[in-house]
Structures are given as C-alpha cells and as structure tokens.
C-alpha cells in the first residue's frame, strides 16, 4: 500500500503557488469568492491550495457560524472545491466581511509511505487502512504507540479512509461520480488549524466539470 502524506513544513507566503493550507486562493482572472449556500450567505473560508497533476485543488469551507451552516455535508452548500488550471493564476481579492482566512499559512511537503498490509494485520475484521496506518506511524519510535501525528496535514490521492460508500458525494454540477483527491487534517496547532469539528476532511473532484465536493467524517 502506498500513501502520499502531506506533512507540515513551516510557514509559507500567503500567495505562494506551493502546497499549503491557509493564505489566499490563487484562481483564474474573473473568479468570484464563493458564498455559503447553506444558511448564512456569507463568504466561505479558504482552506487549502493543493497542486495536483492536472491543476490546483482549491478548498473553501464555511466558518461564519459553525454548527449552523453544515460545512461537514457535501450537499449543504457550505463548502466548495475547485480544480483550477495551473496557468495564469492570481491572488483573489479577499472579502471585507466574514471569516475568510485561516490565522496562518502552513507549507506542505509530501512524503510517500510504503506499507505491507500483511505486516500490519492485527487480525481485525476491518481491512488495514493505508492512510490510518501511514499517519499513525509517522515518526513513531519503536517504544511508542503513536508518532508525530499532528505534523500530518492529510494525504493526496489513494482511497478515502474508512468512509462508507453511501457517503461518497456526487458532482454538484453533473451529478456524476467524483474521484477521491485528498484527506485534510485540522492542523499542527490551534494557531494554524482548520475547524473540522475534530473530524477528518475528505476532498473529492469531478475532473470533467473541474469542481468537486468536501465533507468530514
């Protein structure tokens, strides 16, 4: 099993074209900051800028009234995922009102982890989960049960960790099948954290429509 972990790598400029959480979004000219379609109608908070093979994933989640706007639900209208082309991206003007930016910009580096499922078989009825094993083992010393898990900000590609099939979201535009793209963790500290309600974030994308869906579980 192969997992590409996203690891906290210090701070980054707010408008840099590097993998990061926080900062300002980079988007094509004419892009309009997305608004919450759940209940508050305010601007969404920008969560992550994730360069991938065929573009840049840009993730937005509503944080204006956590608990009221159902940001954890892929169909609530309280989150957005876009797949932008890599060319001619520019910083987006930030709305003057609403909770729009994270407190800090966190750079991300990737680290590929290779695991042998047979070596991690604890005879549980559940099949070994690649992301869970890779995250829990990050920088784990032999005598420790867990490693430096807070340094892990998520993963790119692979399969969604322990997510039931009935929660796999459809594309918000064409209603077709979406492809899993990334996990997102809350962050390394309260100063840099995304509010995911203590859960794991899942990013899905429809490459035909160049947009996607977000949920937590």
PDB file of C-alpha atoms in Angstrom:
ATOM      1  CA  UNK A   1       0.000   0.000   0.000  1.00  0.00           C
ATOM      2  CA  UNK A   2       1.287   3.443  -0.929  1.00  0.00           C
ATOM      3  CA  UNK A   3       0.191   6.671   0.751  1.00  0.00           C
ATOM      4  CA  UNK A   4       1.355  10.192  -0.066  1.00  0.00           C
ATOM      5  CA  UNK A   5       1.244  12.022   3.257  1.00  0.00           C
ATOM      6  CA  UNK A   6       1.081  15.821   3.428  1.00  0.00           C
ATOM      7  CA  UNK A   7       3.471  16.993   6.147  1.00  0.00           C
ATOM      8  CA  UNK A   8       3.604  20.385   7.871  1.00  0.00           C
ATOM      9  CA  UNK A   9       6.687  22.232   6.594  1.00  0.00           C
ATOM     10  CA  UNK A  10       6.686  25.568   8.411  1.00  0.00           C
ATOM     11  CA  UNK A  11       5.122  28.758   7.166  1.00  0.00           C
ATOM     12  CA  UNK A  12       4.690  29.937   3.583  1.00  0.00           C
ATOM     13  CA  UNK A  13       3.912  33.257   1.861  1.00  0.00           C
ATOM     14  CA  UNK A  14       0.158  33.796   1.755  1.00  0.00           C
ATOM     15  CA  UNK A  15       0.025  33.949  -2.058  1.00  0.00           C
ATOM     16  CA  UNK A  16       2.635  31.296  -2.897  1.00  0.00           C
ATOM     17  CA  UNK A  17       1.963  28.640  -5.522  1.00  0.00           C
ATOM     18  CA  UNK A  18       3.082  25.799  -3.254  1.00  0.00           C
ATOM     19  CA  UNK A  19       1.046  23.147  -1.450  1.00  0.00           C
ATOM     20  CA  UNK A  20      -0.364  24.887   1.619  1.00  0.00           C
ATOM     21  CA  UNK A  21      -3.257  25.381   3.963  1.00  0.00           C
ATOM     22  CA  UNK A  22      -4.337  28.953   4.558  1.00  0.00           C
ATOM     23  CA  UNK A  23      -3.178  32.073   2.793  1.00  0.00           C
ATOM     24  CA  UNK A  24      -5.194  33.495  -0.094  1.00  0.00           C
ATOM     25  CA  UNK A  25      -6.572  31.473  -3.003  1.00  0.00           C
ATOM     26  CA  UNK A  26      -4.993  31.644  -6.448  1.00  0.00           C
ATOM     27  CA  UNK A  27      -7.548  31.475  -9.237  1.00  0.00           C
ATOM     28  CA  UNK A  28      -8.061  32.441 -12.888  1.00  0.00           C
ATOM     29  CA  UNK A  29      -8.995  36.046 -13.654  1.00  0.00           C
ATOM     30  CA  UNK A  30     -12.648  36.773 -13.036  1.00  0.00           C
ATOM     31  CA  UNK A  31     -13.090  34.198 -10.276  1.00  0.00           C
ATOM     32  CA  UNK A  32     -15.610  35.302  -7.651  1.00  0.00           C
ATOM     33  CA  UNK A  33     -15.112  34.377  -3.998  1.00  0.00           C
ATOM     34  CA  UNK A  34     -17.682  31.652  -3.171  1.00  0.00           C
ATOM     35  CA  UNK A  35     -20.502  32.329  -0.746  1.00  0.00           C
ATOM     36  CA  UNK A  36     -22.246  29.966   1.653  1.00  0.00           C
ATOM     37  CA  UNK A  37     -25.386  28.407   0.222  1.00  0.00           C
ATOM     38  CA  UNK A  38     -26.398  26.722   3.456  1.00  0.00           C
ATOM     39  CA  UNK A  39     -27.848  29.365   5.770  1.00  0.00           C
ATOM     40  CA  UNK A  40     -25.585  32.352   6.468  1.00  0.00           C
ATOM     41  CA  UNK A  41     -24.968  33.551   2.909  1.00  0.00           C
ATOM     42  CA  UNK A  42     -21.511  34.849   3.874  1.00  0.00           C
ATOM     43  CA  UNK A  43     -18.166  34.257   2.206  1.00  0.00           C
ATOM     44  CA  UNK A  44     -16.562  30.851   2.703  1.00  0.00           C
ATOM     45  CA  UNK A  45     -13.214  30.455   4.425  1.00  0.00           C
ATOM     46  CA  UNK A  46     -10.305  29.446   2.198  1.00  0.00           C
ATOM     47  CA  UNK A  47      -8.782  26.197   3.493  1.00  0.00           C
ATOM     48  CA  UNK A  48      -6.228  24.767   1.080  1.00  0.00           C
ATOM     49  CA  UNK A  49      -4.233  25.222  -2.128  1.00  0.00           C
ATOM     50  CA  UNK A  50      -3.207  21.765  -3.358  1.00  0.00           C
ATOM     51  CA  UNK A  51      -1.312  21.447  -6.665  1.00  0.00           C
ATOM     52  CA  UNK A  52      -2.053  18.111  -8.330  1.00  0.00           C
ATOM     53  CA  UNK A  53      -1.101  16.569 -11.658  1.00  0.00           C
ATOM     54  CA  UNK A  54      -3.825  18.262 -13.704  1.00  0.00           C
ATOM     55  CA  UNK A  55      -4.230  21.568 -11.871  1.00  0.00           C
ATOM     56  CA  UNK A  56      -4.745  23.047  -8.422  1.00  0.00           C
ATOM     57  CA  UNK A  57      -7.393  21.974  -5.952  1.00  0.00           C
ATOM     58  CA  UNK A  58      -8.817  24.941  -4.064  1.00  0.00           C
ATOM     59  CA  UNK A  59     -10.920  24.131  -0.996  1.00  0.00           C
ATOM     60  CA  UNK A  60     -13.369  26.511   0.727  1.00  0.00           C
ATOM     61  CA  UNK A  61     -15.486  25.790   3.828  1.00  0.00           C
ATOM     62  CA  UNK A  62     -17.978  27.974   5.712  1.00  0.00           C
ATOM     63  CA  UNK A  63     -16.837  29.067   9.184  1.00  0.00           C
ATOM     64  CA  UNK A  64     -19.089  32.073   9.737  1.00  0.00           C
ATOM     65  CA  UNK A  65     -21.462  30.195  12.051  1.00  0.00           C
ATOM     66  CA  UNK A  66     -20.013  26.724  12.787  1.00  0.00           C
ATOM     67  CA  UNK A  67     -22.742  24.277  13.679  1.00  0.00           C
ATOM     68  CA  UNK A  68     -25.458  26.266  11.927  1.00  0.00           C
ATOM     69  CA  UNK A  69     -24.037  26.018   8.418  1.00  0.00           C
ATOM     70  CA  UNK A  70     -23.456  22.314   7.798  1.00  0.00           C
ATOM     71  CA  UNK A  71     -19.915  22.535   6.424  1.00  0.00           C
ATOM     72  CA  UNK A  72     -19.427  18.791   7.036  1.00  0.00           C
ATOM     73  CA  UNK A  73     -22.101  17.865   4.465  1.00  0.00           C
ATOM     74  CA  UNK A  74     -21.078  17.657   0.805  1.00  0.00           C
ATOM     75  CA  UNK A  75     -24.556  18.725  -0.342  1.00  0.00           C
ATOM     76  CA  UNK A  76     -25.199  21.569   2.113  1.00  0.00           C
ATOM     77  CA  UNK A  77     -23.785  24.414   0.021  1.00  0.00           C
ATOM     78  CA  UNK A  78     -21.451  25.311   2.910  1.00  0.00           C
ATOM     79  CA  UNK A  79     -18.293  24.251   1.094  1.00  0.00           C
ATOM     80  CA  UNK A  80     -16.754  24.334  -2.392  1.00  0.00           C
ATOM     81  CA  UNK A  81     -13.962  22.534  -4.218  1.00  0.00           C
ATOM     82  CA  UNK A  82     -12.492  23.806  -7.494  1.00  0.00           C
ATOM     83  CA  UNK A  83      -9.919  22.312  -9.843  1.00  0.00           C
ATOM     84  CA  UNK A  84      -8.148  25.253 -11.468  1.00  0.00           C
ATOM     85  CA  UNK A  85      -5.602  25.062 -14.314  1.00  0.00           C
ATOM     86  CA  UNK A  86      -2.024  25.754 -13.264  1.00  0.00           C
ATOM     87  CA  UNK A  87      -1.542  28.604 -15.742  1.00  0.00           C
ATOM     88  CA  UNK A  88      -2.257  32.296 -15.143  1.00  0.00           C
ATOM     89  CA  UNK A  89      -3.461  32.015 -11.573  1.00  0.00           C
ATOM     90  CA  UNK A  90      -3.570  35.182  -9.488  1.00  0.00           C
ATOM     91  CA  UNK A  91      -4.437  36.092  -5.890  1.00  0.00           C
ATOM     92  CA  UNK A  92      -8.147  36.587  -5.313  1.00  0.00           C
ATOM     93  CA  UNK A  93      -9.396  39.742  -3.612  1.00  0.00           C
ATOM     94  CA  UNK A  94     -10.488  38.847  -0.079  1.00  0.00           C
ATOM     95  CA  UNK A  95     -13.995  39.950   1.025  1.00  0.00           C
ATOM     96  CA  UNK A  96     -14.004  42.618   3.712  1.00  0.00           C
ATOM     97  CA  UNK A  97     -16.529  40.800   5.888  1.00  0.00           C
ATOM     98  CA  UNK A  98     -16.928  37.222   7.095  1.00  0.00           C
ATOM     99  CA  UNK A  99     -14.482  34.567   8.300  1.00  0.00           C
ATOM    100  CA  UNK A 100     -12.444  34.159   5.135  1.00  0.00           C
ATOM    101  CA  UNK A 101      -8.812  33.312   6.023  1.00  0.00           C
ATOM    102  CA  UNK A 102      -7.028  30.922   8.372  1.00  0.00           C
ATOM    103  CA  UNK A 103      -4.837  32.505  11.083  1.00  0.00           C
ATOM    104  CA  UNK A 104      -1.623  31.265   9.436  1.00  0.00           C
ATOM    105  CA  UNK A 105      -0.335  29.863   6.149  1.00  0.00           C
ATOM    106  CA  UNK A 106       1.196  26.399   6.523  1.00  0.00           C
ATOM    107  CA  UNK A 107       3.519  24.991   3.866  1.00  0.00           C
ATOM    108  CA  UNK A 108       3.132  21.338   2.929  1.00  0.00           C
ATOM    109  CA  UNK A 109       5.712  18.832   1.772  1.00  0.00           C
ATOM    110  CA  UNK A 110       4.794  15.357   0.592  1.00  0.00           C
ATOM    111  CA  UNK A 111       6.247  12.082   1.806  1.00  0.00           C
ATOM    112  CA  UNK A 112       5.455   8.714   0.219  1.00  0.00           C
ATOM    113  CA  UNK A 113       4.957   5.851   2.683  1.00  0.00           C
ATOM    114  CA  UNK A 114       5.055   2.234   1.518  1.00  0.00           C
ATOM    115  CA  UNK A 115       3.355  -0.309   3.789  1.00  0.00           C
ATOM    116  CA  UNK A 116       2.996  -4.074   3.635  1.00  0.00           C
ATOM    117  CA  UNK A 117      -0.586  -4.882   4.689  1.00  0.00           C
ATOM    118  CA  UNK A 118       0.461  -8.308   5.976  1.00  0.00           C
ATOM    119  CA  UNK A 119       2.951  -6.718   8.372  1.00  0.00           C
ATOM    120  CA  UNK A 120       0.163  -4.558   9.809  1.00  0.00           C
ATOM    121  CA  UNK A 121      -2.519  -7.224  10.003  1.00  0.00           C
ATOM    122  CA  UNK A 122      -3.738  -7.311  13.603  1.00  0.00           C
ATOM    123  CA  UNK A 123      -6.432  -9.868  12.738  1.00  0.00           C
ATOM    124  CA  UNK A 124      -9.120  -7.214  12.960  1.00  0.00           C
ATOM    125  CA  UNK A 125     -12.220  -7.769  10.857  1.00  0.00           C
ATOM    126  CA  UNK A 126     -11.563  -4.452   9.100  1.00  0.00           C
ATOM    127  CA  UNK A 127      -9.012  -4.420   6.293  1.00  0.00           C
ATOM    128  CA  UNK A 128      -5.910  -2.332   7.076  1.00  0.00           C
ATOM    129  CA  UNK A 129      -6.454   1.303   6.083  1.00  0.00           C
ATOM    130  CA  UNK A 130      -3.471   2.763   4.241  1.00  0.00           C
ATOM    131  CA  UNK A 131      -3.915   6.360   5.395  1.00  0.00           C
ATOM    132  CA  UNK A 132      -4.612   5.456   9.019  1.00  0.00           C
ATOM    133  CA  UNK A 133      -1.528   3.246   9.183  1.00  0.00           C
ATOM    134  CA  UNK A 134       0.725   5.801   7.497  1.00  0.00           C
ATOM    135  CA  UNK A 135      -0.457   8.680   9.705  1.00  0.00           C
ATOM    136  CA  UNK A 136      -0.257   6.778  12.988  1.00  0.00           C
ATOM    137  CA  UNK A 137       3.231   5.569  12.125  1.00  0.00           C
ATOM    138  CA  UNK A 138       4.669   8.951  11.159  1.00  0.00           C
ATOM    139  CA  UNK A 139       7.943   9.447  13.109  1.00  0.00           C
ATOM    140  CA  UNK A 140       6.926   6.737  15.571  1.00  0.00           C
ATOM    141  CA  UNK A 141       9.738   5.381  17.696  1.00  0.00           C
ATOM    142  CA  UNK A 142       9.819   1.614  18.424  1.00  0.00           C
ATOM    143  CA  UNK A 143       8.696   2.053  22.037  1.00  0.00           C
ATOM    144  CA  UNK A 144       5.872   4.475  21.168  1.00  0.00           C
ATOM    145  CA  UNK A 145       2.276   3.661  20.299  1.00  0.00           C
ATOM    146  CA  UNK A 146       1.883   6.784  18.164  1.00  0.00           C
ATOM    147  CA  UNK A 147       4.258   9.034  16.246  1.00  0.00           C
ATOM    148  CA  UNK A 148       4.134  12.753  15.472  1.00  0.00           C
ATOM    149  CA  UNK A 149       0.638  12.620  14.040  1.00  0.00           C
ATOM    150  CA  UNK A 150      -0.050  16.342  14.382  1.00  0.00           C
ATOM    151  CA  UNK A 151       2.601  17.015  11.718  1.00  0.00           C
ATOM    152  CA  UNK A 152       0.425  15.157   9.197  1.00  0.00           C
ATOM    153  CA  UNK A 153      -1.938  17.574   7.434  1.00  0.00           C
ATOM    154  CA  UNK A 154      -3.583  14.904   5.300  1.00  0.00           C
ATOM    155  CA  UNK A 155      -2.756  12.963   2.167  1.00  0.00           C
ATOM    156  CA  UNK A 156      -3.036  13.178  -1.617  1.00  0.00           C
ATOM    157  CA  UNK A 157      -4.707  10.501  -3.724  1.00  0.00           C
ATOM    158  CA  UNK A 158      -5.287   6.950  -2.638  1.00  0.00           C
ATOM    159  CA  UNK A 159      -8.661   5.992  -1.215  1.00  0.00           C
ATOM    160  CA  UNK A 160     -10.900   7.642   1.402  1.00  0.00           C
ATOM    161  CA  UNK A 161     -10.134   6.402   4.904  1.00  0.00           C
ATOM    162  CA  UNK A 162     -12.964   4.367   6.470  1.00  0.00           C
ATOM    163  CA  UNK A 163     -15.654   6.242   4.502  1.00  0.00           C
ATOM    164  CA  UNK A 164     -18.870   4.319   3.836  1.00  0.00           C
ATOM    165  CA  UNK A 165     -19.997   4.042   0.224  1.00  0.00           C
ATOM    166  CA  UNK A 166     -23.258   5.856   0.935  1.00  0.00           C
ATOM    167  CA  UNK A 167     -21.285   8.984   1.842  1.00  0.00           C
ATOM    168  CA  UNK A 168     -19.371   9.197  -1.436  1.00  0.00           C
ATOM    169  CA  UNK A 169     -20.509  12.513  -2.973  1.00  0.00           C
ATOM    170  CA  UNK A 170     -21.743  13.181  -6.485  1.00  0.00           C
ATOM    171  CA  UNK A 171     -20.510  16.088  -8.593  1.00  0.00           C
ATOM    172  CA  UNK A 172     -22.522  19.219  -7.722  1.00  0.00           C
ATOM    173  CA  UNK A 173     -22.777  20.112 -11.432  1.00  0.00           C
ATOM    174  CA  UNK A 174     -23.258  16.925 -13.470  1.00  0.00           C
ATOM    175  CA  UNK A 175     -24.304  14.663 -10.536  1.00  0.00           C
ATOM    176  CA  UNK A 176     -21.823  12.098 -11.820  1.00  0.00           C
ATOM    177  CA  UNK A 177     -19.272  10.123  -9.836  1.00  0.00           C
ATOM    178  CA  UNK A 178     -16.451  12.043  -8.168  1.00  0.00           C
ATOM    179  CA  UNK A 179     -12.899  10.857  -7.562  1.00  0.00           C
ATOM    180  CA  UNK A 180     -11.250  10.959  -4.162  1.00  0.00           C
ATOM    181  CA  UNK A 181      -8.462  13.550  -4.161  1.00  0.00           C
ATOM    182  CA  UNK A 182      -7.222  14.280  -0.628  1.00  0.00           C
ATOM    183  CA  UNK A 183      -7.603  13.976   3.123  1.00  0.00           C
ATOM    184  CA  UNK A 184      -7.315  17.110   5.277  1.00  0.00           C
ATOM    185  CA  UNK A 185      -6.458  17.150   8.978  1.00  0.00           C
ATOM    186  CA  UNK A 186      -7.199  20.131  11.222  1.00  0.00           C
ATOM    187  CA  UNK A 187      -3.553  21.179  11.613  1.00  0.00           C
ATOM    188  CA  UNK A 188      -0.489  21.116  13.800  1.00  0.00           C
ATOM    189  CA  UNK A 189      -1.672  23.743  16.323  1.00  0.00           C
ATOM    190  CA  UNK A 190      -4.600  25.928  17.290  1.00  0.00           C
ATOM    191  CA  UNK A 191      -2.886  28.854  15.577  1.00  0.00           C
ATOM    192  CA  UNK A 192      -2.860  27.130  12.179  1.00  0.00           C
ATOM    193  CA  UNK A 193      -5.848  24.815  12.466  1.00  0.00           C
ATOM    194  CA  UNK A 194      -8.769  24.415  10.117  1.00  0.00           C
ATOM    195  CA  UNK A 195     -12.006  23.843  12.027  1.00  0.00           C
ATOM    196  CA  UNK A 196     -13.149  20.360  11.018  1.00  0.00           C
ATOM    197  CA  UNK A 197     -15.021  19.653  14.225  1.00  0.00           C
ATOM    198  CA  UNK A 198     -12.351  17.167  15.283  1.00  0.00           C
ATOM    199  CA  UNK A 199     -13.039  15.028  12.237  1.00  0.00           C
ATOM    200  CA  UNK A 200     -11.191  14.140   9.036  1.00  0.00           C
ATOM    201  CA  UNK A 201     -11.828  16.152   5.882  1.00  0.00           C
ATOM    202  CA  UNK A 202     -12.353  14.467   2.509  1.00  0.00           C
ATOM    203  CA  UNK A 203     -11.852  16.235  -0.830  1.00  0.00           C
ATOM    204  CA  UNK A 204     -13.436  14.812  -3.986  1.00  0.00           C
ATOM    205  CA  UNK A 205     -13.203  16.102  -7.551  1.00  0.00           C
ATOM    206  CA  UNK A 206     -15.035  15.743 -10.847  1.00  0.00           C
ATOM    207  CA  UNK A 207     -12.310  16.302 -13.419  1.00  0.00           C
ATOM    208  CA  UNK A 208     -14.784  16.745 -16.269  1.00  0.00           C
ATOM    209  CA  UNK A 209     -16.535  19.643 -14.501  1.00  0.00           C
ATOM    210  CA  UNK A 210     -13.341  20.824 -12.739  1.00  0.00           C
ATOM    211  CA  UNK A 211     -15.089  21.124  -9.405  1.00  0.00           C
ATOM    212  CA  UNK A 212     -15.798  18.800  -6.543  1.00  0.00           C
ATOM    213  CA  UNK A 213     -17.159  18.205  -3.079  1.00  0.00           C
ATOM    214  CA  UNK A 214     -15.990  18.298   0.535  1.00  0.00           C
ATOM    215  CA  UNK A 215     -17.205  16.509   3.643  1.00  0.00           C
ATOM    216  CA  UNK A 216     -15.987  15.425   7.074  1.00  0.00           C
ATOM    217  CA  UNK A 217     -16.365  12.130   8.868  1.00  0.00           C
TER     218      UNK A 217
END
